[in-house]
Coordinates of C-alpha atoms (C1' of nucleotides) in Angstrom, one line a residue:
Chain X
M1 CA 24.4 38.4 22.6
R2 CA 20.9 39.3 23.9
N3 CA 19.8 37.5 20.8
E4 CA 20.7 34.1 21.9
E5 CA 18.9 34.5 25.2
R6 CA 15.7 35.5 23.5
R7 CA 15.9 32.5 21.2
E8 CA 16.4 30.2 24.2
R9 CA 13.4 31.8 26.0
L10 CA 11.3 31.2 22.9
R11 CA 12.5 27.6 22.7
T12 CA 11.5 26.8 26.3
A13 CA 8.2 28.7 26.0
L14 CA 7.4 26.7 22.9
I15 CA 8.3 23.4 24.5
D16 CA 6.2 24.3 27.6
A17 CA 3.2 25.1 25.6
A18 CA 3.6 22.1 23.3
E19 CA 4.0 19.9 26.4
R20 CA 0.8 21.2 27.9
T21 CA -1.1 20.7 24.7
I22 CA 0.1 17.2 24.2
A23 CA -0.5 16.2 27.8
A24 CA -4.0 17.6 27.8
H25 CA -5.3 16.9 24.3
G26 CA -2.8 14.5 22.6
L27 CA -0.3 14.8 19.9
S28 CA -2.8 15.4 17.1
A29 CA -4.0 18.6 18.9
L30 CA -0.7 20.3 18.4
K31 CA -1.1 23.0 15.7
A32 CA 1.4 25.6 14.7
R33 CA -1.1 28.4 14.8
D34 CA -2.5 27.6 18.2
L35 CA 1.0 27.3 19.5
A36 CA 2.0 30.7 18.2
K37 CA -1.1 32.2 19.7
E38 CA -0.4 30.6 23.1
V39 CA 3.2 31.7 23.5
G40 CA 2.3 35.1 21.9
C41 CA 4.7 35.0 19.0
A42 CA 4.2 35.0 15.3
L43 CA 3.6 31.9 13.3
G44 CA 7.0 32.1 11.6
A45 CA 8.8 32.6 14.8
I46 CA 8.4 28.9 15.6
Y47 CA 10.6 28.1 12.7
T48 CA 13.4 30.3 14.0
A49 CA 13.6 28.1 17.2
F50 CA 12.9 24.7 15.6
P51 CA 13.4 23.5 12.0
D52 CA 9.9 22.0 12.1
L53 CA 7.2 20.8 14.4
D54 CA 8.8 17.3 14.5
A55 CA 11.9 18.8 16.2
L56 CA 9.6 20.5 18.8
I57 CA 7.8 17.2 19.5
L58 CA 11.2 15.5 19.9
A59 CA 12.1 18.1 22.5
V60 CA 8.9 17.4 24.4
N61 CA 9.6 13.7 24.1
L62 CA 13.0 14.3 25.7
R63 CA 11.3 15.8 28.7
T64 CA 9.0 12.8 28.9
L65 CA 12.0 10.4 28.8
A66 CA 13.6 12.4 31.6
L67 CA 10.3 12.2 33.6
F68 CA 10.3 8.5 33.1
D69 CA 13.9 8.2 34.1
R70 CA 13.1 9.8 37.4
A71 CA 10.1 7.4 37.8
I72 CA 12.2 4.3 37.6
A73 CA 15.2 5.8 39.5
E74 CA 14.4 4.0 42.7
V75 CA 13.9 0.6 41.0
R76 CA 17.3 1.0 39.4
L77 CA 18.8 1.4 42.8
A78 CA 18.6 -2.4 43.5
P79 CA 22.0 -3.7 44.6
E80 CA 23.7 -6.0 42.1
P81 CA 25.1 -9.2 43.6
E82 CA 28.5 -10.6 42.5
G83 CA 29.7 -14.1 41.9
P84 CA 27.4 -17.1 41.5
A85 CA 23.8 -16.2 42.2
T86 CA 21.9 -17.9 45.0
P87 CA 18.3 -18.9 44.4
A88 CA 17.2 -16.0 46.6
E89 CA 19.2 -13.6 44.5
R90 CA 17.6 -15.0 41.4
E91 CA 14.2 -14.4 42.9
A92 CA 15.3 -10.9 43.7
A93 CA 16.4 -10.3 40.1
I94 CA 13.0 -11.5 38.8
D95 CA 11.3 -9.2 41.3
T96 CA 13.3 -6.3 39.9
L97 CA 12.3 -7.2 36.4
V98 CA 8.6 -7.2 37.5
R99 CA 9.0 -3.9 39.3
L100 CA 10.6 -2.3 36.3
A101 CA 7.7 -3.5 34.1
V102 CA 5.1 -2.3 36.6
A103 CA 6.8 1.0 36.8
Y104 CA 6.7 1.3 33.1
L105 CA 3.0 0.5 33.1
H106 CA 2.3 3.0 35.9
F107 CA 4.1 5.8 34.1
A108 CA 2.3 5.1 30.9
A109 CA -1.1 5.0 32.7
S110 CA -0.3 8.2 34.6
N111 CA 0.9 10.1 31.6
P112 CA -1.1 8.6 28.7
A113 CA -0.9 11.4 26.2
R114 CA 2.7 12.2 26.8
W115 CA 3.6 8.5 26.7
R116 CA 1.7 8.0 23.4
A117 CA 3.5 10.8 21.8
L118 CA 6.8 8.9 22.3
F119 CA 5.6 6.2 19.9
Q120 CA 2.9 7.9 17.7
H121 CA 5.6 10.1 16.3
R122 CA 6.8 8.8 13.1
M123 CA 10.6 9.2 12.8
T124 CA 11.7 10.5 9.4
G125 CA 15.4 10.1 9.4
A126 CA 17.9 8.9 12.1
L127 CA 17.1 9.7 15.7
P128 CA 19.3 12.3 17.5
D129 CA 22.0 11.0 19.8
W130 CA 20.4 12.2 23.0
Y131 CA 17.4 10.1 22.2
L132 CA 19.4 6.9 22.0
V133 CA 21.3 7.8 25.2
E134 CA 18.1 8.2 27.1
Q135 CA 16.9 4.9 25.7
G136 CA 20.1 3.2 26.7
R137 CA 19.6 4.2 30.3
L138 CA 16.4 2.1 30.5
F139 CA 18.0 -0.9 28.9
H140 CA 20.9 -0.8 31.3
A141 CA 18.3 -1.0 34.1
I142 CA 17.0 -4.2 32.6
E143 CA 20.4 -5.7 31.8
A144 CA 21.4 -5.6 35.5
P145 CA 19.0 -8.2 36.7
L146 CA 19.5 -10.2 33.6
R147 CA 23.2 -10.5 34.5
V148 CA 22.1 -12.4 37.6
L149 CA 19.6 -14.6 35.8
R150 CA 21.8 -15.4 32.8
P151 CA 25.5 -14.9 33.6
D152 CA 26.2 -17.2 30.6
L153 CA 25.2 -14.7 28.0
S154 CA 27.6 -12.4 26.3
E155 CA 27.2 -8.6 26.7
T156 CA 25.7 -8.4 23.2
E157 CA 23.3 -11.2 23.7
R158 CA 22.2 -9.7 27.0
A159 CA 21.7 -6.3 25.5
L160 CA 19.6 -7.9 22.8
L161 CA 17.5 -9.8 25.3
A162 CA 17.0 -6.7 27.4
R163 CA 15.6 -4.9 24.4
S164 CA 13.3 -7.9 23.8
L165 CA 12.0 -7.9 27.3
F166 CA 11.3 -4.2 27.0
S167 CA 9.5 -4.8 23.7
A168 CA 7.3 -7.5 25.2
T169 CA 6.4 -5.3 28.2
H170 CA 5.8 -2.4 25.9
G171 CA 3.4 -4.5 23.9
L172 CA 1.4 -5.4 27.0
V173 CA 1.2 -1.8 28.1
S174 CA 0.5 -0.4 24.6
L175 CA -2.2 -2.8 23.6
G176 CA -3.6 -2.9 27.1
L177 CA -4.1 0.8 27.5
D178 CA -5.1 1.6 24.0
E179 CA -8.7 0.6 23.5
K180 CA -7.6 -0.8 20.2
L181 CA -7.6 -4.4 21.5
M182 CA -9.7 -4.1 24.7
A183 CA -9.6 -1.4 27.4
L184 CA -8.1 -2.9 30.6
S185 CA -7.9 -1.1 33.9
E186 CA -4.5 -0.5 35.2
R187 CA -5.3 -2.9 38.0
V188 CA -6.0 -5.9 35.8
L189 CA -3.2 -4.9 33.5
R190 CA -0.7 -4.9 36.4
G191 CA -1.8 -8.4 37.3
Q192 CA -1.2 -9.6 33.7
I193 CA 2.2 -7.9 33.6
E194 CA 3.2 -9.5 36.9
T195 CA 2.2 -12.9 35.6
V196 CA 3.9 -12.6 32.2
V197 CA 7.1 -11.0 33.4
R198 CA 7.4 -13.4 36.3
A199 CA 6.9 -16.4 34.0
L200 CA 9.5 -14.9 31.6
G201 CA 12.0 -14.5 34.4
K202 CA 11.4 -18.0 35.6
G203 CA 11.6 -19.5 32.1
L204 CA 14.8 -17.5 31.3
A205 CA 16.7 -18.4 34.5
R206 CA 19.5 -20.8 34.0
E207 CA 19.3 -23.6 36.5
Chain C
M1 CA -30.3 -2.1 -10.6
R2 CA -27.3 -1.6 -12.9
N3 CA -26.5 1.2 -10.4
E4 CA -25.7 -1.1 -7.5
E5 CA -23.3 -3.1 -9.5
R6 CA -21.3 0.0 -10.6
R7 CA -21.1 1.1 -7.1
E8 CA -19.7 -2.3 -6.1
R9 CA -17.3 -2.2 -8.9
L10 CA -16.1 1.2 -7.8
R11 CA -15.7 -0.1 -4.2
T12 CA -13.5 -3.0 -5.1
A13 CA -11.5 -0.9 -7.6
L14 CA -10.9 1.6 -4.8
I15 CA -9.9 -1.1 -2.3
D16 CA -7.6 -2.7 -4.9
A17 CA -5.9 0.6 -5.6
A18 CA -5.6 1.5 -2.0
E19 CA -4.2 -1.9 -1.1
R20 CA -1.6 -1.5 -3.8
T21 CA -0.6 1.9 -2.6
I22 CA -0.5 1.0 1.0
A23 CA 1.5 -2.2 0.3
A24 CA 4.0 -0.3 -1.9
H25 CA 4.4 3.1 -0.2
G26 CA 2.7 2.9 3.2
L27 CA -0.4 4.3 4.7
S28 CA 0.8 7.9 4.6
A29 CA 1.0 7.7 0.8
L30 CA -2.7 7.2 0.4
K31 CA -4.1 10.4 -1.1
A32 CA -7.7 10.9 -2.2
R33 CA -6.6 12.6 -5.5
D34 CA -4.0 10.0 -6.4
L35 CA -6.6 7.3 -5.8
A36 CA -9.2 9.0 -8.0
K37 CA -6.6 9.3 -10.8
E38 CA -5.6 5.7 -10.5
V39 CA -9.1 4.2 -10.7
G40 CA -10.1 6.8 -13.3
C41 CA -13.0 8.3 -11.3
A42 CA -13.6 11.8 -10.0
L43 CA -12.4 12.9 -6.6
G44 CA -15.9 13.1 -5.2
A45 CA -16.8 9.6 -6.5
I46 CA -14.7 8.1 -3.7
Y47 CA -17.2 9.5 -1.2
T48 CA -20.1 7.8 -2.9
A49 CA -18.5 4.4 -2.2
F50 CA -17.1 5.2 1.3
P51 CA -18.0 7.7 3.9
D52 CA -14.4 8.7 4.2
L53 CA -10.9 7.4 3.7
D54 CA -10.9 5.8 7.1
A55 CA -13.6 3.4 6.0
L56 CA -11.6 2.6 2.9
I57 CA -8.5 1.9 5.0
L58 CA -10.6 -0.3 7.2
A59 CA -11.7 -2.3 4.2
V60 CA -8.1 -2.8 3.2
N61 CA -7.3 -3.9 6.8
L62 CA -10.0 -6.5 6.5
R63 CA -8.2 -8.0 3.5
T64 CA -5.0 -7.9 5.5
L65 CA -6.6 -9.8 8.4
A66 CA -7.9 -12.4 6.0
L67 CA -4.5 -12.8 4.6
F68 CA -3.1 -13.3 8.0
D69 CA -5.8 -15.8 8.9
R70 CA -4.7 -17.9 6.0
A71 CA -1.0 -17.5 7.0
I72 CA -1.6 -19.1 10.4
A73 CA -4.2 -21.6 9.2
E74 CA -1.7 -24.5 9.3
V75 CA -0.4 -23.7 12.8
R76 CA -4.0 -23.7 14.1
L77 CA -4.4 -27.2 12.9
A78 CA -2.4 -28.6 15.7
P79 CA -4.4 -31.4 17.5
E80 CA -5.6 -30.7 21.0
P81 CA -4.9 -33.4 23.6
E82 CA -7.5 -34.3 26.2
G83 CA -7.2 -35.3 29.8
P84 CA -4.1 -34.6 32.0
A85 CA -1.2 -33.4 29.8
T86 CA 2.0 -35.4 29.6
P87 CA 5.4 -33.6 29.6
A88 CA 5.7 -34.3 25.9
E89 CA 2.3 -32.7 25.3
R90 CA 3.3 -29.7 27.3
E91 CA 6.4 -29.4 25.1
A92 CA 4.2 -29.6 22.0
A93 CA 2.0 -26.9 23.4
I94 CA 4.9 -24.6 23.9
D95 CA 6.1 -25.3 20.4
T96 CA 2.7 -24.3 19.1
L97 CA 2.9 -21.0 20.9
V98 CA 6.4 -20.4 19.5
R99 CA 5.2 -21.3 16.0
L100 CA 2.3 -19.0 16.3
A101 CA 4.5 -16.1 17.3
V102 CA 7.0 -16.9 14.6
A103 CA 4.2 -17.0 12.0
Y104 CA 3.1 -13.6 13.3
L105 CA 6.6 -12.2 12.8
H106 CA 6.9 -13.8 9.4
F107 CA 3.7 -12.3 8.2
A108 CA 4.6 -8.8 9.5
A109 CA 8.0 -9.0 8.0
S110 CA 6.6 -10.2 4.6
N111 CA 3.9 -7.5 4.5
P112 CA 5.4 -4.6 6.4
A113 CA 3.3 -1.8 5.1
R114 CA 0.0 -3.7 5.1
W115 CA 0.7 -4.9 8.6
R116 CA 1.7 -1.4 9.9
A117 CA -1.6 0.0 8.5
L118 CA -3.5 -2.3 10.9
F119 CA -2.1 -0.4 13.9
Q120 CA -1.1 3.0 12.6
H121 CA -4.7 3.6 11.9
R122 CA -6.3 5.5 14.8
M123 CA -9.7 4.2 15.6
T124 CA -12.2 7.1 16.1
G125 CA -15.2 5.3 17.4
A126 CA -15.9 1.7 18.2
L127 CA -14.5 -0.9 15.9
P128 CA -16.7 -2.7 13.4
D129 CA -17.9 -6.2 14.3
W130 CA -15.9 -8.1 11.7
Y131 CA -12.8 -6.6 13.1
L132 CA -13.4 -8.1 16.5
V133 CA -14.4 -11.4 15.0
E134 CA -11.2 -11.7 13.0
Q135 CA -9.2 -10.8 16.2
G136 CA -11.1 -13.5 18.1
R137 CA -9.9 -16.1 15.7
L138 CA -6.3 -15.4 16.5
F139 CA -6.9 -15.5 20.2
H140 CA -8.6 -18.8 20.0
A141 CA -5.5 -20.2 18.4
I142 CA -3.5 -19.1 21.4
E143 CA -6.0 -20.3 23.9
A144 CA -5.8 -23.9 22.7
P145 CA -2.1 -24.6 23.7
L146 CA -2.7 -22.5 26.9
R147 CA -5.4 -25.0 27.8
V148 CA -2.7 -27.7 27.9
L149 CA -0.2 -25.6 29.8
R150 CA -2.6 -24.2 32.4
P151 CA -5.7 -26.3 32.8
D152 CA -6.3 -24.7 36.2
L153 CA -7.3 -21.4 34.7
S154 CA -10.8 -20.4 34.1
E155 CA -12.0 -19.6 30.6
T156 CA -11.9 -15.9 31.3
E157 CA -8.5 -16.0 32.8
R158 CA -7.2 -18.0 29.9
A159 CA -8.7 -15.5 27.4
L160 CA -7.0 -12.7 29.2
L161 CA -3.7 -14.5 29.3
A162 CA -4.0 -15.2 25.5
R163 CA -4.4 -11.5 24.8
S164 CA -1.4 -10.8 27.0
L165 CA 0.7 -13.3 25.1
F166 CA -0.3 -11.8 21.9
S167 CA 0.4 -8.3 23.2
A168 CA 3.9 -9.3 24.2
T169 CA 4.6 -10.9 20.8
H170 CA 3.2 -7.9 19.1
G171 CA 5.6 -5.7 21.1
L172 CA 8.6 -7.8 20.0
V173 CA 7.6 -7.7 16.4
S174 CA 6.5 -4.1 16.4
L175 CA 9.5 -2.6 18.0
G176 CA 11.8 -5.0 16.3
L177 CA 10.7 -4.2 12.7
D178 CA 10.3 -0.5 13.3
E179 CA 13.6 1.2 13.1
K180 CA 12.3 3.2 16.1
L181 CA 14.3 1.2 18.6
M182 CA 16.8 -0.6 16.4
A183 CA 16.4 -2.3 13.1
L184 CA 16.7 -6.1 13.5
S185 CA 16.8 -8.6 10.7
E186 CA 14.0 -11.1 10.6
R187 CA 16.5 -13.7 11.4
V188 CA 17.7 -12.2 14.6
L189 CA 14.2 -11.2 15.6
R190 CA 13.0 -14.8 15.1
G191 CA 15.7 -16.0 17.5
Q192 CA 14.6 -13.5 20.1
I193 CA 11.0 -14.4 19.7
E194 CA 11.7 -18.1 20.1
T195 CA 13.8 -17.4 23.2
V196 CA 11.2 -15.2 24.8
V197 CA 8.1 -17.2 23.9
R198 CA 9.7 -20.4 24.9
A199 CA 10.8 -18.9 28.2
L200 CA 7.2 -17.7 28.7
G201 CA 5.7 -21.1 28.0
K202 CA 8.2 -22.7 30.3
G203 CA 7.5 -20.2 33.1
L204 CA 3.8 -20.4 32.7
A205 CA 3.5 -24.2 32.7
R206 CA 2.0 -25.6 35.8
E207 CA 4.2 -28.4 37.2
Chain A
dC1 C1' -39.1 14.2 -28.6
dG2 C1' -39.2 16.5 -24.2
dG3 C1' -39.3 16.7 -19.2
dC4 C1' -37.5 14.9 -15.0
dG5 C1' -34.7 12.7 -11.8
dT6 C1' -30.3 10.6 -10.6
dC7 C1' -25.6 10.6 -10.0
dG8 C1' -20.8 11.6 -11.1
dT9 C1' -18.0 15.8 -11.6
dG10 C1' -14.4 18.9 -10.2
dA11 C1' -14.1 23.5 -8.5
dA12 C1' -14.2 25.3 -4.0
dC13 C1' -13.7 25.3 1.1
dG14 C1' -11.4 24.8 5.5
dT15 C1' -7.2 23.2 7.8
dT16 C1' -2.8 21.9 7.8
dG17 C1' 2.7 22.8 8.0
dT18 C1' 6.1 25.7 6.0
dT19 C1' 8.2 29.7 3.5
dC20 C1' 9.7 34.4 2.4
dA21 C1' 9.4 39.3 1.0
dC22 C1' 8.7 43.0 3.8
dG23 C1' 9.3 46.4 7.4
dA24 C1' 10.1 47.7 12.1
dG25 C1' 13.7 48.4 15.4
dC26 C1' 18.3 49.0 16.8
dG27 C1' 23.3 50.3 16.8
dC28 C1' 26.7 53.0 15.0
dA29 C1' 29.1 56.5 12.4
dT30 C1' 28.8 61.0 10.7
Chain R
dA1 C1' 20.4 64.4 16.0
dT2 C1' 20.1 62.2 11.7
dG3 C1' 20.8 58.9 8.4
dC4 C1' 22.4 54.3 7.2
dG5 C1' 22.5 49.4 7.2
dC6 C1' 21.7 45.1 9.2
dT7 C1' 19.2 41.8 11.6
dC8 C1' 15.2 39.3 12.8
dG9 C1' 10.3 38.7 13.8
dT10 C1' 6.0 39.2 11.1
dG11 C1' 1.9 37.3 9.0
dA12 C1' 0.3 37.0 4.3
dA13 C1' 0.9 33.6 0.9
dC14 C1' 1.7 28.8 -0.8
dA15 C1' 1.1 23.9 -1.4
dA16 C1' -1.2 19.8 -0.1
dC17 C1' -4.6 17.6 2.2
dG18 C1' -9.7 15.6 3.2
dT19 C1' -14.2 16.7 2.4
dT20 C1' -18.4 18.9 0.4
dC21 C1' -21.9 20.5 -2.9
dA22 C1' -24.0 23.2 -6.8
dC23 C1' -24.0 22.1 -11.4
dG24 C1' -24.7 19.6 -15.6
dA25 C1' -24.7 15.5 -18.3
dC26 C1' -27.0 11.3 -19.1
dG27 C1' -30.8 8.0 -19.3
dC28 C1' -35.5 6.6 -18.8
dC29 C1' -40.4 7.1 -19.3
dG30 C1' -44.6 9.3 -20.9

DNA sequence: CGGCGTCGTGAACGTTGTTCACGAGCGCAT
DNA sequence: ATGCGCTCGTGAACAACGTTCACGACGCCG
């Protein structure tokens, strides 16, 4: 079917345009009419490719998550020791946690509008599967060093703790970059994140 | 002037109605027309009391901040030791940090819609003074125990660290209560917050 | 009692996202 | 080649929103 191909072309063209708009002017600048004008299609055509604008935003967010995945790929490469952890290995695990958090900050600071769109977007119903899968990837990266620091935790407890560490880091980045609380430079913010995450790792480590 | 009094009456009536709506159905349910119908005034009358709906939301948020202030009043009462801190005093300081964080969680969980409105609202320009004043109150409550844990820090460094601790806690509460990441019960979330904040305090403490 | 000023009124405007009756374009059979 | 039918994009129309503004009612003072 030629038809399916055209639909797919429209889909990617729409995602491209939406991504450009969001990256340049933020999520609130995304208008259906502007979008149609930019990709050279009719207003209604958008709704033949996506059920609504939310779905389009979700597609853009998937790309952002993929970008972020590549951004923390090297940090994830850290080798995972086995057996009882030496003090040096514990230090290395804490360093990995810090590097992950700093990588998160750096990504958010480098792609502010794209990153904001991930969270500004108010989910109506349940999130799609692929969204959760992509999220899980990040959490797994956090769980690895946690396994070194806290081998006593069950898999479930560790997963929960990983989510909490992410949430704390997200709070630092989110309120730090938003001028809502106070605008901090990425430099200062990195210092704070290093301090906090390192303290967290130190305090969590089982001695 | 009888006139001024009527204006003030309208103001409080509007804030009352807006607060009820936000608390019951969330910020997105606040519509100018519904509001006018509820307080029994004309649509345009709203704009004689407030420049726009944002200002009205800000007024509701002020009430929320006052509510929160009362909620953490007792935690703030903790006495502040002087001179070099004993290990027991350091433990007490960490406990205070944990209690503050748990109080924050409890407030957010008890007033979910009101609390969300504080952050969902996108600030256009600079925030009003009273907003910053109210924020400062919370940060001072965090700085007190930090003074015990880290007497070596300068006033500026401590203020920065206090904001970072708040940000981390906010992240835990925000992503924990939102079903964005995964919906956690207040019970589970409290356990996570206690773990994380305690680890933070432990890791931060200068030995 | 009449003129004048003040202030709420609600119809109207500009922007949204979303829908749907129409018609253009294409393939196939006659 | 011509007519028929089906499919799918089109863009005018709709509903809901925040915000504005010309009008008219009401009250006060001369």
